[in-house]
Coordinates of C-alpha atoms in Angstrom, one line a residue:
M1 CA 101.1 48.4 -30.0
P2 CA 104.8 47.9 -30.1
N3 CA 107.4 50.5 -28.9
Q4 CA 104.8 52.4 -26.8
P5 CA 104.6 52.6 -23.0
V6 CA 101.8 50.4 -21.8
E7 CA 98.9 52.4 -20.5
I8 CA 96.6 49.7 -19.2
S9 CA 97.5 46.4 -17.6
V10 CA 94.6 44.0 -17.3
V11 CA 95.3 41.4 -14.6
V12 CA 93.2 38.2 -14.9
P13 CA 93.4 35.5 -12.3
A14 CA 92.6 32.1 -13.7
L15 CA 92.0 28.5 -12.7
N16 CA 90.8 25.9 -15.3
E17 CA 89.4 28.8 -17.5
A18 CA 90.9 27.7 -20.9
V19 CA 87.5 27.5 -22.5
N20 CA 86.7 31.2 -21.5
L21 CA 90.0 32.9 -22.2
P22 CA 89.8 33.2 -26.0
H23 CA 86.5 35.0 -25.7
L24 CA 87.6 37.2 -22.9
V25 CA 90.8 38.2 -24.6
R26 CA 89.0 39.0 -27.9
R27 CA 86.5 41.2 -25.9
I28 CA 89.3 43.0 -24.0
D29 CA 91.0 43.7 -27.3
G30 CA 87.8 45.2 -28.7
A31 CA 87.1 47.2 -25.7
L32 CA 90.7 48.7 -25.6
S33 CA 91.1 49.1 -29.4
G34 CA 93.5 51.9 -30.2
R35 CA 95.1 51.9 -26.8
S36 CA 98.4 50.4 -25.5
Y37 CA 97.6 47.6 -23.1
E38 CA 98.8 44.2 -21.8
I39 CA 96.8 41.2 -20.4
L40 CA 98.4 39.4 -17.6
I41 CA 96.8 35.9 -17.1
V42 CA 97.8 34.6 -13.7
D43 CA 97.2 30.9 -13.6
D44 CA 97.1 28.8 -10.4
A45 CA 98.4 25.5 -11.9
S46 CA 95.4 24.7 -14.0
R47 CA 94.8 21.2 -15.1
D48 CA 93.1 22.1 -18.4
D49 CA 94.6 23.6 -21.6
T50 CA 95.3 27.1 -20.2
V51 CA 99.0 27.0 -21.2
P52 CA 98.6 26.2 -24.9
V53 CA 95.5 28.4 -25.2
C54 CA 97.5 31.3 -23.8
A55 CA 100.4 30.5 -26.1
A56 CA 98.2 30.6 -29.1
L57 CA 96.5 33.9 -27.9
A58 CA 99.9 35.5 -27.4
K59 CA 100.8 35.2 -31.1
Q60 CA 97.9 37.6 -31.8
Y61 CA 97.4 39.7 -28.6
P62 CA 99.5 41.2 -25.9
V63 CA 98.9 38.3 -23.6
Q64 CA 101.4 37.1 -20.9
L65 CA 100.9 33.9 -19.0
H66 CA 102.3 33.7 -15.5
V67 CA 101.9 30.2 -13.8
R68 CA 102.1 29.9 -10.0
E69 CA 103.2 26.4 -9.5
R70 CA 102.7 26.6 -5.7
P71 CA 99.9 29.1 -5.4
T72 CA 99.3 30.8 -2.0
A73 CA 96.5 33.3 -0.8
G74 CA 94.0 32.0 -3.5
L75 CA 92.6 34.4 -6.0
S76 CA 93.8 37.4 -4.1
G77 CA 97.4 36.1 -4.2
A78 CA 97.1 35.5 -7.9
V79 CA 95.9 39.1 -8.5
L80 CA 98.8 40.6 -6.4
H81 CA 101.3 38.3 -8.4
G82 CA 100.0 39.9 -11.6
M83 CA 99.9 43.5 -10.2
E84 CA 103.5 43.1 -9.1
R85 CA 104.4 42.5 -12.7
A86 CA 102.1 45.0 -14.4
T87 CA 103.8 47.8 -16.3
G88 CA 100.9 50.1 -17.1
E89 CA 100.0 53.3 -15.6
F90 CA 96.6 51.9 -14.9
I91 CA 95.8 48.5 -13.5
A92 CA 92.5 46.8 -14.0
V93 CA 91.5 43.5 -12.4
M94 CA 88.7 41.2 -13.8
D95 CA 87.7 37.6 -13.6
A96 CA 88.3 35.1 -16.3
D97 CA 84.8 33.5 -16.3
L98 CA 83.1 36.2 -18.5
Q99 CA 80.9 37.4 -15.7
H100 CA 82.7 40.8 -15.7
P101 CA 82.0 42.9 -19.0
P102 CA 85.3 43.9 -20.6
E103 CA 83.4 46.5 -22.5
K104 CA 83.2 48.5 -19.2
L105 CA 87.1 48.8 -19.0
P106 CA 87.3 52.2 -20.7
E107 CA 84.8 53.7 -18.4
L108 CA 86.7 52.5 -15.4
I109 CA 90.0 54.0 -16.8
R110 CA 88.2 57.2 -17.8
A111 CA 87.0 57.8 -14.2
L112 CA 90.6 57.5 -13.0
I113 CA 92.0 59.8 -15.7
S114 CA 89.4 62.5 -15.0
D115 CA 90.4 62.3 -11.3
E116 CA 86.8 61.5 -10.2
C117 CA 88.3 58.8 -8.0
D118 CA 91.4 56.9 -6.9
F119 CA 89.5 53.5 -7.3
A120 CA 87.0 52.7 -9.9
L121 CA 84.8 49.7 -9.3
G122 CA 82.4 47.8 -11.5
S123 CA 79.2 47.7 -9.5
R124 CA 76.1 45.4 -9.6
Y125 CA 74.1 47.5 -7.2
V126 CA 74.3 51.1 -8.3
A127 CA 71.6 52.5 -10.7
G128 CA 72.0 50.7 -14.1
G129 CA 73.8 47.7 -12.6
S130 CA 72.4 44.2 -12.5
T131 CA 73.0 40.5 -11.8
G132 CA 72.1 37.4 -13.9
S133 CA 68.5 36.0 -13.5
G134 CA 69.9 32.8 -11.9
W135 CA 70.7 34.5 -8.6
T136 CA 68.7 32.8 -5.8
L137 CA 67.1 34.7 -3.0
F138 CA 69.8 33.3 -0.7
R139 CA 72.7 34.3 -2.8
R140 CA 71.4 37.9 -2.9
L141 CA 71.1 37.6 1.0
N142 CA 74.6 36.3 1.2
S143 CA 76.0 39.2 -0.9
W144 CA 74.0 41.8 1.2
V145 CA 75.4 40.4 4.5
A146 CA 79.0 40.3 3.1
T147 CA 78.5 44.0 2.1
V148 CA 77.1 45.0 5.5
L149 CA 80.0 43.4 7.3
A150 CA 82.5 45.4 5.2
R151 CA 80.7 48.7 5.6
P152 CA 82.8 50.0 8.5
F153 CA 85.7 50.5 6.1
T154 CA 83.9 51.0 2.8
G155 CA 81.3 53.6 3.9
R156 CA 78.5 54.0 1.3
V157 CA 80.1 51.9 -1.5
S158 CA 77.3 49.6 -2.5
D159 CA 79.4 46.7 -4.0
P160 CA 82.7 46.5 -2.2
M161 CA 82.7 42.7 -2.9
S162 CA 83.3 43.3 -6.6
G163 CA 86.3 41.8 -8.3
F164 CA 86.1 44.0 -11.3
F165 CA 88.0 47.4 -10.5
A166 CA 90.8 49.6 -11.7
L167 CA 93.3 52.0 -10.1
R168 CA 96.6 53.8 -10.8
R169 CA 99.7 51.7 -10.4
S170 CA 101.0 54.5 -8.1
T171 CA 98.0 53.9 -5.8
Y172 CA 98.8 50.3 -5.7
E173 CA 102.4 50.9 -4.9
G174 CA 101.4 53.0 -1.8
A175 CA 99.7 50.1 -0.3
Q176 CA 100.5 49.0 3.3
R177 CA 101.1 45.5 4.4
L178 CA 98.9 43.6 1.8
T179 CA 98.0 40.3 3.4
P180 CA 95.0 39.1 1.3
L181 CA 93.0 36.0 1.9
G182 CA 90.4 34.4 -0.3
Y183 CA 88.7 36.3 -3.1
K184 CA 88.1 39.9 -1.9
I185 CA 91.3 41.6 -3.1
G186 CA 89.4 44.7 -4.0
L187 CA 88.3 45.2 -0.5
E188 CA 91.9 44.7 0.7
L189 CA 93.2 47.3 -1.7
I190 CA 90.5 49.9 -0.7
C191 CA 91.7 49.6 2.9
K192 CA 95.4 49.0 2.5
C193 CA 95.9 51.8 -0.2
R194 CA 94.0 54.3 2.0
V195 CA 91.6 54.9 -0.9
K196 CA 89.8 58.3 -0.5
Q197 CA 87.3 58.2 -3.3
V198 CA 85.5 55.2 -4.9
K199 CA 83.6 55.7 -8.1
E200 CA 81.1 52.9 -8.9
I201 CA 80.4 52.1 -12.7
P202 CA 77.3 50.1 -13.3
I203 CA 77.7 46.7 -14.8
H204 CA 75.7 43.6 -15.6
F205 CA 77.2 40.7 -13.8
A206 CA 76.5 37.9 -16.1
E207 CA 75.8 34.2 -15.5
R208 CA 78.8 31.9 -15.9
T209 CA 78.3 29.9 -19.1
A210 CA 81.3 27.5 -19.1
G211 CA 83.6 26.2 -16.4
E212 CA 82.8 25.7 -12.6
S213 CA 82.4 28.4 -9.9
K214 CA 85.3 28.4 -7.4
L215 CA 83.0 29.8 -4.6
S216 CA 82.6 27.5 -1.7
M217 CA 81.7 27.5 2.0
K218 CA 85.4 27.5 2.8
Q219 CA 86.0 30.6 0.7
Q220 CA 83.1 32.3 2.5
F221 CA 84.7 31.5 5.9
K222 CA 88.0 32.8 4.6
Y223 CA 86.1 36.0 3.9
L224 CA 85.3 36.3 7.6
E225 CA 88.9 35.7 8.6
H226 CA 89.9 38.4 6.1
L227 CA 87.5 40.7 7.6
S228 CA 89.1 40.1 11.0
R229 CA 92.4 41.2 9.7
L230 CA 91.0 44.3 8.1
Y231 CA 89.3 45.3 11.4
D232 CA 92.7 44.9 13.1
F233 CA 94.3 47.1 10.5
C234 CA 91.7 49.9 10.3
F235 CA 90.4 49.9 13.8
P236 CA 93.0 48.4 16.2
R237 CA 91.4 49.8 19.3
I238 CA 87.9 48.7 18.8
S239 CA 88.5 45.6 16.8
P240 CA 87.6 43.1 19.6
M241 CA 84.0 44.6 19.7
L242 CA 83.7 44.5 16.0
K243 CA 84.9 40.9 15.8
F244 CA 82.3 39.9 18.5
A245 CA 79.7 41.3 16.1
L246 CA 81.4 39.4 13.2
V247 CA 81.2 36.2 15.1
T248 CA 77.5 36.7 15.9
G249 CA 77.0 37.3 12.1
A250 CA 78.9 34.2 11.2
V251 CA 76.7 32.0 13.6
S252 CA 73.6 33.6 11.9
Y253 CA 75.0 33.0 8.5
T254 CA 75.7 29.3 9.1
H255 CA 72.1 28.9 10.4
L256 CA 70.8 30.5 7.2
R257 CA 73.1 28.4 5.0
A258 CA 71.7 25.2 6.6
H259 CA 68.2 26.3 5.6
E260 CA 69.2 27.4 2.0
T261 CA 67.3 24.5 0.3
K262 CA 64.2 24.9 2.3
A263 CA 64.2 28.7 1.7
N264 CA 64.5 28.3 -2.0
L265 CA 61.7 25.7 -2.0
V266 CA 59.4 28.2 -0.2
C267 CA 60.3 30.9 -2.6
R268 CA 59.4 28.8 -5.6
L269 CA 56.1 27.8 -4.0
L270 CA 55.3 31.4 -3.4
L271 CA 56.1 32.4 -7.0
E272 CA 54.1 29.7 -8.6

């Protein structure tokens, strides 16, 4: 929509997601039909066809490609790069891999417009939410442990790990000392923006159908380091005690990860 102020900025961090981007952009356009929006794709020097694919998309849709030639701070850094350049009153963030449903964007924005919250979150774990059938028992346990470790600063939020969320640009601009690490930028913003009310919107977290997952053991240990920073920020006086508990949890996590294959085998035998 030319000559209209942008209402919604959709920030999409991407790395080698060229095959998914056309599907994602078309679905965002359908979800936000009739509204003024922009899509900021922040690419971390992909080696696929992301650049020509985005150039083609930009001829039909309000797509901007921002390439970080020397990316820092991983996916979180890419998200902040896009948020800094967003012009909309509302900023939404979602992954490029089609696991987050663009059709839920209006519901996230509606929760902000109605002042139900200052942070709207697409949640797998509230009533009506779900995950793909390919999730193993260990992956579910992994998500549960990560959520429990974040509970001191997210309270009763059931899915603070979600990377699908929206907030007002004014809320983002009020953030203090953003120092993200790894993938959990939503958690960083909830803490550093001093979010008072989170509204969880149920979503189906789909299985990836193309491309490769970027989640690794290295990323999961970065999450623990990120938590350490957030404990220092939110609870400077009792942070050492919380970190002791965090280290204990990390040791237990490593032990569980070492036995992932064995646990999955046992589960399959029990279900047969």
